């Protein structure tokens, strides 16, 4: 039997406010346990929540960025459940009427097999809520500690429709969402600190069946790698269970990165188990038209719009434009390189190629690049004016990376200028042709690659300094 996978994501994004959603306590990460709490966060009797305007504004930003409906009136509810790190015994969230409804995100999917493709994923909602505290186990023997610094931290929970059909699509969606919330600045994206974490709902059904299968929810995945691994394991586990004659039970599960397996945490609650009801301490959240219009005016240029502009303004391919807008910082680096005088296509190639490869190898971001945009532009200009060739440029970039020196300084100091004197190159060409009669015969018999080998010999004979274009033209002229 063929099986179809059905996946939906609930993503918790920690908002970039300096204070908590219903109190003035700090949201800074890393403080000593229980030093960043207020009376509201620890649920002292009589303490009343006060809405953080900055959290609402960030929710509006997200709604506008995905083309969703921003509700002019939304309601906060109490979600009742008992857990050691939830001081009130309930979480303040939104249920029936969230601040954001609908919207969509377009994803670029690279499947394990086959060609890349584009898909639109619709969103159900995005709602504001407070985070819980944290249970601490590692520093205690036979007991657990409770750190309430995180209690009350503002979250925007973003819920997708169950429209993803593979781990590749789920990862592409999570990455697209991550890129968007960090791009517009509503989340810092620090997954290690829990600022962006995903709950993944997974079920399987026979191909062609309309009804969904029973879902299991994988909680708190904080890396794209774990999302992919957890989904692949869970899908196979569910298929094996069904094919063995057992039924899938709705449950909340955890993924163990060390074993690569999922394991049961608890039976899954439904909405009625949480006994939602409107929070009596919070009035309805009312958002004015003027507020929405101002946020719309202040939104930065979004990735999709920037991709279209890059294609039109700089003549880049759709792939190049998408790659360069993977983050706001990368896009800004590219534009700064072009503004400093670099050819746009060459700038794109170098940023996506050698610069990104070196950063990845050193586990750095573009913000940490020791070669800034102006310095890279200086290197690219020397390629464009034939001072150096591409091969030499790679060596120059490496020296720039290590020393911080400008390209012109390195080229001059190390005598790396490209040889473009026709007479000098012709002498090397003649020597190469005299030493390689067999390659000449192969080229004349139709083997184009033989000419490339001869160009390589000329470059070697010149110590890598010959203008390769001139060398190629001279070879063609002499052996054609």
Coordinates of C-alpha atoms in Angstrom, one line a residue:
X1 CA 0.0 0.0 0.0
X2 CA 1.1 3.5 -0.8
X3 CA 1.0 6.0 2.1
X4 CA 0.6 9.8 2.1
X5 CA 2.1 11.9 4.8
X6 CA 0.2 14.8 6.3
X7 CA 2.1 17.5 8.3
X8 CA 1.2 20.7 10.0
X9 CA 3.4 22.9 12.1
X10 CA 2.8 25.0 15.2
X11 CA 5.7 27.4 15.5
X12 CA 6.4 29.4 18.7
X13 CA 8.3 32.6 17.9
X14 CA 9.6 34.6 20.9
X15 CA 8.9 38.3 20.2
X16 CA 11.7 40.8 20.4
X17 CA 10.2 43.0 23.1
X18 CA 12.4 44.0 26.0
X19 CA 9.7 43.2 28.6
X20 CA 7.2 40.4 29.0
X21 CA 3.8 40.3 27.5
X22 CA 1.8 41.2 30.7
X23 CA 4.5 42.6 33.0
X24 CA 7.5 44.9 33.0
X25 CA 10.0 42.1 33.8
X26 CA 12.9 41.7 31.4
X27 CA 13.0 39.1 28.6
X28 CA 16.8 39.1 28.4
X29 CA 18.3 35.6 28.1
X30 CA 20.8 34.1 30.5
X31 CA 20.1 35.7 33.8
X32 CA 20.3 33.8 37.1
X33 CA 17.2 31.7 37.8
X34 CA 14.2 33.6 39.0
X35 CA 15.8 37.0 38.9
X36 CA 13.6 38.3 36.0
X37 CA 10.1 37.9 37.4
X38 CA 7.3 40.2 38.4
X39 CA 4.2 39.6 40.6
X40 CA 2.2 38.8 37.5
X41 CA 4.7 36.2 36.2
X42 CA 4.7 34.3 39.5
X43 CA 1.0 34.6 40.0
X44 CA 0.8 36.4 43.3
X45 CA -2.8 36.9 44.4
X46 CA -4.4 40.1 43.1
X47 CA -1.7 40.7 40.4
X48 CA -3.3 41.9 37.2
X49 CA -1.8 41.5 33.6
X50 CA -1.3 44.6 31.5
X51 CA -0.9 44.1 27.7
X52 CA 2.5 44.9 26.1
X53 CA 1.8 47.2 23.1
X54 CA 5.1 46.1 21.4
X55 CA 4.0 42.5 21.3
X56 CA 0.7 43.4 19.6
X57 CA 2.6 45.6 17.1
X58 CA 4.8 42.6 16.2
X59 CA 1.8 40.4 15.6
X60 CA 0.4 43.1 13.3
X61 CA 3.6 43.2 11.4
X62 CA 3.5 39.4 10.9
X63 CA -0.1 39.4 9.8
X64 CA 0.5 42.1 7.2
X65 CA 3.7 40.4 6.0
X66 CA 1.8 37.2 5.1
X67 CA -1.2 38.9 3.6
X68 CA -3.5 37.7 6.5
X69 CA -6.5 39.3 8.1
X70 CA -5.5 41.3 11.2
X71 CA -8.6 41.2 13.5
X72 CA -9.6 44.6 14.7
X73 CA -10.9 42.8 17.9
X74 CA -9.4 39.7 19.5
X75 CA -9.9 37.9 22.8
X76 CA -7.5 36.5 25.4
X77 CA -8.4 33.2 27.0
X78 CA -7.2 31.1 29.9
X79 CA -5.9 27.7 28.8
X80 CA -6.1 25.6 31.9
X81 CA -3.5 22.9 32.6
X82 CA -1.3 22.0 35.6
X83 CA 2.4 21.8 35.2
X84 CA 5.2 22.7 37.7
X85 CA 6.5 25.6 35.6
X86 CA 3.1 27.2 35.0
X87 CA 2.6 29.2 38.2
X88 CA -1.0 30.3 37.6
X89 CA -2.2 26.8 36.7
X90 CA -3.3 28.3 33.3
X91 CA -1.7 30.0 30.3
X92 CA -3.0 33.3 28.9
X93 CA -3.4 32.6 25.2
X94 CA -5.9 33.3 22.4
X95 CA -8.4 30.7 21.2
X96 CA -11.6 31.5 19.4
X97 CA -10.7 34.9 18.1
X98 CA -6.9 35.3 17.4
X99 CA -5.1 38.5 16.4
X100 CA -4.2 37.1 13.0
X101 CA -6.2 34.8 10.7
X102 CA -5.3 33.2 7.4
X103 CA -2.4 34.3 5.2
X104 CA 0.1 32.2 3.2
X105 CA 3.8 31.6 2.7
X106 CA 5.4 30.4 -0.5
X107 CA 8.2 27.8 0.0
X108 CA 11.0 26.5 -2.2
X109 CA 11.3 22.8 -1.8
X110 CA 14.4 20.7 -2.6
X111 CA 13.2 17.1 -2.4
X112 CA 15.6 14.2 -1.9
X113 CA 14.8 13.0 -5.4
X114 CA 13.6 15.1 -8.3
X115 CA 13.6 18.7 -9.2
X116 CA 13.1 21.6 -6.8
X117 CA 9.6 23.1 -6.8
X118 CA 7.5 25.9 -5.3
X119 CA 4.5 25.4 -3.1
X120 CA 2.1 27.8 -1.2
X121 CA 1.4 26.8 2.4
X122 CA -1.7 28.4 3.9
X123 CA -1.8 29.5 7.5
X124 CA -4.7 28.9 9.9
X125 CA -3.9 31.6 12.4
X126 CA -1.2 33.4 14.5
X127 CA -2.1 34.2 18.1
X128 CA -0.4 35.9 21.1
X129 CA 0.3 34.1 24.3
X130 CA 2.7 33.9 27.2
X131 CA 5.5 31.4 27.6
X132 CA 5.7 29.0 30.6
X133 CA 8.7 28.8 32.9
X134 CA 11.3 26.0 32.7
X135 CA 11.9 22.9 34.8
X136 CA 15.6 22.4 35.5
X137 CA 16.8 18.8 36.2
X138 CA 20.6 18.7 35.6
X139 CA 21.7 20.5 38.7
X140 CA 19.6 18.5 41.1
X141 CA 19.6 14.9 42.5
X142 CA 16.3 13.3 42.9
X143 CA 14.5 16.6 42.4
X144 CA 13.8 19.3 39.9
X145 CA 14.2 23.1 40.1
X146 CA 11.8 25.7 38.6
X147 CA 13.2 28.8 36.8
X148 CA 10.4 31.3 36.1
X149 CA 12.6 33.8 34.1
X150 CA 10.9 32.7 30.9
X151 CA 7.3 32.7 32.4
X152 CA 5.4 35.5 30.7
X153 CA 7.8 35.9 27.7
X154 CA 5.7 37.0 24.7
X155 CA 5.1 34.4 22.0
X156 CA 3.4 34.5 18.6
X157 CA 2.2 31.0 17.9
X158 CA 2.0 30.5 14.1
X159 CA -0.2 27.6 13.0
X160 CA -0.2 26.2 9.5
X161 CA -2.8 24.2 7.6
X162 CA -1.9 20.5 7.4
X163 CA -0.7 21.0 3.8
X164 CA 2.8 19.6 3.9
X165 CA 3.4 16.2 2.5
X166 CA 7.0 15.4 3.3
X167 CA 9.9 16.2 5.6
X168 CA 11.4 18.3 2.9
X169 CA 8.3 20.5 2.6
X170 CA 8.1 20.9 6.4
X171 CA 11.8 22.0 6.6
X172 CA 11.3 24.4 3.7
X173 CA 8.3 25.9 5.4
X174 CA 10.1 26.2 8.8
X175 CA 13.1 27.9 7.0
X176 CA 10.8 30.3 5.1
X177 CA 9.0 31.2 8.3
X178 CA 12.3 31.7 10.2
X179 CA 13.6 33.9 7.4
X180 CA 10.5 36.0 7.5
X181 CA 10.2 36.6 11.2
X182 CA 13.8 37.5 11.5
X183 CA 13.7 39.6 8.4
X184 CA 10.9 41.9 9.8
X185 CA 12.6 41.9 13.2
X186 CA 9.9 40.4 15.3
X187 CA 12.0 37.4 16.5
X188 CA 15.8 37.1 16.9
X189 CA 15.7 33.6 15.6
X190 CA 18.1 32.1 18.3
X191 CA 17.0 28.5 18.2
X192 CA 19.5 27.4 20.9
X193 CA 17.8 29.8 23.3
X194 CA 14.3 28.7 22.3
X195 CA 13.4 31.8 20.4
X196 CA 12.1 29.8 17.5
X197 CA 10.8 26.3 18.2
X198 CA 8.4 24.0 16.3
X199 CA 5.7 21.5 17.3
X200 CA 5.2 19.1 14.3
X201 CA 1.9 17.3 13.8
X202 CA 2.4 14.1 11.8
X203 CA -0.1 11.5 10.5
X204 CA -0.3 9.1 7.6
X205 CA -3.1 7.9 5.4
X206 CA -3.5 5.5 2.5
X207 CA -2.9 7.4 -0.8
X208 CA -6.2 8.7 -2.1
X209 CA -8.0 8.7 1.2
X210 CA -9.7 12.0 2.0
X211 CA -9.9 11.6 5.8
X212 CA -6.8 12.4 7.9
X213 CA -5.1 9.7 9.9
X214 CA -4.6 10.0 13.7
X215 CA -1.9 12.6 14.4
X216 CA 0.9 12.6 16.9
X217 CA 2.5 15.9 17.9
X218 CA 6.3 16.1 18.1
X219 CA 7.1 18.8 20.7
X220 CA 9.8 21.5 20.9
X221 CA 12.1 20.9 17.9
X222 CA 14.7 23.6 17.8
X223 CA 16.7 22.8 14.7
X224 CA 15.9 22.2 11.0
X225 CA 17.9 19.0 11.1
X226 CA 15.9 17.7 14.0
X227 CA 12.6 18.5 12.3
X228 CA 13.7 16.4 9.3
X229 CA 15.0 13.5 11.3
X230 CA 12.0 13.4 13.7
X231 CA 9.5 13.5 10.8
X232 CA 11.2 10.7 8.9
X233 CA 11.4 8.5 11.9
X234 CA 7.8 9.1 13.0
X235 CA 6.4 8.6 9.5
X236 CA 8.0 5.2 9.2
X237 CA 7.0 4.3 12.8
X238 CA 3.4 5.1 12.1
X239 CA 3.4 3.1 8.8
X240 CA 5.0 0.1 10.5
X241 CA 2.4 0.2 13.4
X242 CA -0.6 0.3 11.0
X243 CA 0.8 -2.4 8.7
X244 CA 1.3 -4.5 11.8
X245 CA -2.4 -4.2 12.6
X246 CA -2.1 -1.7 15.5
X247 CA -3.9 1.6 15.8
X248 CA -2.2 5.0 16.2
X249 CA -3.1 6.7 19.4
X250 CA -3.2 10.5 19.5
X251 CA -0.3 11.6 21.6
X252 CA 2.3 14.2 22.4
X253 CA 5.8 12.8 21.7
X254 CA 9.4 13.9 22.1
X255 CA 12.3 13.4 19.7
X256 CA 15.6 12.1 21.1
X257 CA 18.4 13.4 18.8
X258 CA 20.9 10.9 20.3
X259 CA 18.9 7.8 19.4
X260 CA 17.1 9.4 16.4
X261 CA 13.8 8.1 17.7
X262 CA 10.5 9.6 19.0
X263 CA 9.0 8.5 22.3
X264 CA 5.7 9.0 24.0
X265 CA 5.4 11.9 26.4
X266 CA 1.6 12.0 27.2
X267 CA -1.7 11.3 25.6
X268 CA -2.7 14.3 23.5
X269 CA -5.3 16.7 24.9
X270 CA -7.9 18.3 22.7
X271 CA -9.2 21.9 23.0
X272 CA -12.0 20.9 25.4
X273 CA -9.5 19.4 27.8
X274 CA -8.0 22.8 28.4
X275 CA -11.3 24.4 29.4
X276 CA -10.7 27.6 27.5
X277 CA -12.7 30.6 28.6
X278 CA -12.2 34.4 28.2
X279 CA -9.7 35.9 30.7
X280 CA -11.7 38.1 33.0
X281 CA -8.6 40.2 33.8
X282 CA -8.0 41.3 30.2
X283 CA -10.4 43.3 28.0
X284 CA -10.7 42.5 24.3
X285 CA -7.7 43.6 22.3
X286 CA -8.8 46.4 19.9
X287 CA -6.6 47.4 17.0
X288 CA -7.4 50.6 15.2
X289 CA -7.2 51.2 11.4
X290 CA -4.7 53.9 12.0
X291 CA -2.4 51.6 13.9
X292 CA -2.5 49.0 11.1
X293 CA -1.9 51.6 8.4
X294 CA 1.1 52.9 10.2
X295 CA 2.6 49.5 10.7
X296 CA 2.0 48.8 7.0
X297 CA 3.9 52.0 6.0
X298 CA 6.8 51.1 8.3
X299 CA 7.2 47.4 7.1
X300 CA 10.6 46.8 5.5
X301 CA 10.8 45.6 1.9
X302 CA 9.8 42.0 2.1
X303 CA 11.9 39.1 0.6
X304 CA 9.5 38.4 -2.3
X305 CA 9.5 42.1 -3.4
X306 CA 13.2 42.3 -3.0
X307 CA 13.7 39.2 -5.2
X308 CA 11.7 40.8 -8.0
X309 CA 13.7 44.0 -7.7
X310 CA 17.0 42.2 -7.7
X311 CA 16.0 40.4 -10.9
X312 CA 14.9 43.6 -12.6
X313 CA 17.5 46.0 -11.2
X314 CA 20.6 43.8 -11.3
X315 CA 19.7 41.3 -14.0
X316 CA 20.0 38.3 -11.6
X317 CA 18.3 34.9 -12.1
X318 CA 15.4 34.0 -9.9
X319 CA 17.7 31.5 -8.1
X320 CA 20.4 34.1 -7.4
X321 CA 17.8 36.6 -6.2
X322 CA 16.2 34.0 -3.8
X323 CA 19.6 33.0 -2.5
X324 CA 20.8 36.5 -1.8
X325 CA 17.6 37.4 0.0
X326 CA 17.9 34.3 2.3
X327 CA 18.6 36.8 5.1
X328 CA 18.3 40.6 5.4
X329 CA 22.0 40.8 6.2
X330 CA 23.1 38.9 3.1
X331 CA 20.9 41.1 0.9
X332 CA 22.4 44.2 2.4
X333 CA 25.9 42.9 1.9
X334 CA 25.2 42.2 -1.7
X335 CA 23.7 45.7 -2.3
X336 CA 26.6 47.4 -0.5
X337 CA 29.1 45.5 -2.6
X338 CA 27.4 46.7 -5.8
X339 CA 27.1 50.2 -4.4
X340 CA 30.9 50.2 -3.9
X341 CA 31.4 49.6 -7.6
X342 CA 31.3 45.9 -8.2
X343 CA 29.6 44.2 -11.1
X344 CA 26.3 42.8 -9.9
X345 CA 26.6 39.4 -11.4
X346 CA 30.2 38.9 -10.3
X347 CA 29.2 40.2 -6.8
X348 CA 26.4 37.6 -6.6
X349 CA 28.7 34.8 -7.7
X350 CA 31.4 35.6 -5.2
X351 CA 29.0 36.1 -2.3
X352 CA 27.1 32.9 -3.0
X353 CA 30.4 31.0 -3.8
X354 CA 33.7 31.6 -2.0
X355 CA 32.4 34.0 0.6
X356 CA 29.5 31.8 1.7
X357 CA 31.6 28.6 1.5
X358 CA 34.2 30.1 3.8
X359 CA 31.7 31.4 6.2
X360 CA 30.0 28.0 6.4
X361 CA 33.3 26.2 6.9
X362 CA 34.1 28.6 9.8
X363 CA 30.5 28.5 11.1
X364 CA 30.1 32.3 10.8
X365 CA 27.4 34.5 9.4
X366 CA 27.8 37.3 6.8
X367 CA 27.9 39.8 9.7
X368 CA 31.1 38.1 10.9
X369 CA 32.9 38.2 7.5
X370 CA 36.4 39.6 7.8
X371 CA 36.1 40.8 4.2
X372 CA 33.5 43.5 4.2
X373 CA 31.4 44.6 1.2
X374 CA 33.7 47.5 0.2
X375 CA 36.8 45.2 0.3
X376 CA 35.0 42.5 -1.8
X377 CA 34.1 45.2 -4.3
X378 CA 37.8 46.2 -4.5
X379 CA 38.7 42.6 -5.4
X380 CA 35.9 42.3 -8.0
X381 CA 36.9 45.5 -9.7
X382 CA 40.4 44.0 -10.3
X383 CA 38.8 41.0 -12.0
X384 CA 36.6 43.2 -14.1
X385 CA 39.5 45.4 -15.3
X386 CA 41.7 42.3 -16.0
X387 CA 44.3 43.2 -13.4
X388 CA 43.9 39.6 -12.1
X389 CA 42.1 36.5 -13.3
X390 CA 39.6 34.4 -11.3
X391 CA 42.2 31.9 -10.1
X392 CA 44.5 34.5 -8.7
X393 CA 41.4 36.3 -7.2
X394 CA 40.7 33.2 -5.1
X395 CA 44.2 33.4 -3.7
X396 CA 43.9 37.1 -3.1
X397 CA 40.6 36.6 -1.2
X398 CA 42.2 34.0 1.0
X399 CA 44.9 36.5 1.9
X400 CA 42.4 39.3 2.5
X401 CA 40.4 37.0 4.8
X402 CA 43.5 36.1 6.9
X403 CA 45.3 39.5 6.9
X404 CA 42.5 42.1 6.5
X405 CA 44.6 43.8 3.8
X406 CA 42.9 45.3 0.7
X407 CA 43.0 43.5 -2.6
X408 CA 45.2 46.2 -4.3
X409 CA 47.7 46.0 -1.5
X410 CA 48.1 42.2 -1.8
X411 CA 48.2 42.3 -5.6
X412 CA 50.9 44.9 -5.7
X413 CA 52.9 43.5 -2.8
X414 CA 52.9 39.9 -4.1
X415 CA 53.3 40.8 -7.8
X416 CA 50.0 39.1 -8.9
X417 CA 49.0 41.4 -11.8
X418 CA 47.7 39.5 -14.8
X419 CA 50.0 39.3 -17.8
X420 CA 48.2 40.9 -20.7
X421 CA 51.1 41.6 -23.0
X422 CA 50.4 39.8 -26.2
X423 CA 54.0 39.2 -27.0
X424 CA 54.8 37.6 -23.7
X425 CA 51.8 35.4 -23.8
X426 CA 52.4 34.4 -27.4
X427 CA 55.9 33.2 -26.5
X428 CA 54.4 30.9 -23.8
X429 CA 51.7 29.7 -26.2
X430 CA 54.4 28.8 -28.8
X431 CA 56.4 26.8 -26.2
X432 CA 53.2 24.9 -25.1
X433 CA 52.2 24.1 -28.7
X434 CA 55.7 22.8 -29.4
X435 CA 55.6 20.5 -26.4
X436 CA 52.1 19.2 -27.0
X437 CA 51.7 18.0 -30.7
X438 CA 49.3 15.3 -29.6
X439 CA 46.9 17.8 -28.0
X440 CA 46.9 19.8 -31.3
X441 CA 45.9 16.7 -33.3
X442 CA 43.1 15.9 -30.9
X443 CA 41.7 19.4 -31.1
X444 CA 41.8 19.4 -34.8
X445 CA 40.0 16.1 -34.9
X446 CA 37.1 17.6 -32.9
X447 CA 38.0 17.2 -29.3
X448 CA 37.3 20.6 -27.8
X449 CA 38.6 19.6 -24.3
X450 CA 42.1 19.4 -25.8
X451 CA 42.1 23.2 -26.2
X452 CA 41.2 23.6 -22.5
X453 CA 44.2 21.5 -21.5
X454 CA 46.4 23.7 -23.6
X455 CA 45.1 26.8 -21.9
X456 CA 45.9 25.1 -18.6
X457 CA 49.5 24.6 -19.8
X458 CA 49.8 28.2 -20.8
X459 CA 48.5 29.3 -17.3
X460 CA 51.0 27.0 -15.7
X461 CA 53.8 28.3 -17.8
X462 CA 53.0 31.9 -16.8
X463 CA 52.7 31.1 -13.1
X464 CA 49.0 31.7 -13.3
X465 CA 49.4 35.3 -14.4
X466 CA 48.5 35.0 -18.1
X467 CA 45.1 36.5 -19.2
X468 CA 43.2 33.2 -19.9
X469 CA 41.0 34.9 -22.5
X470 CA 44.0 36.1 -24.5
X471 CA 45.7 32.7 -24.2
X472 CA 42.6 31.0 -25.6
X473 CA 42.3 33.4 -28.5
X474 CA 46.0 32.9 -29.4
X475 CA 45.7 29.1 -29.2
X476 CA 42.6 29.1 -31.4
X477 CA 44.4 31.3 -34.0
X478 CA 47.5 29.1 -34.1
X479 CA 45.9 25.7 -34.1
X480 CA 42.6 26.4 -35.9

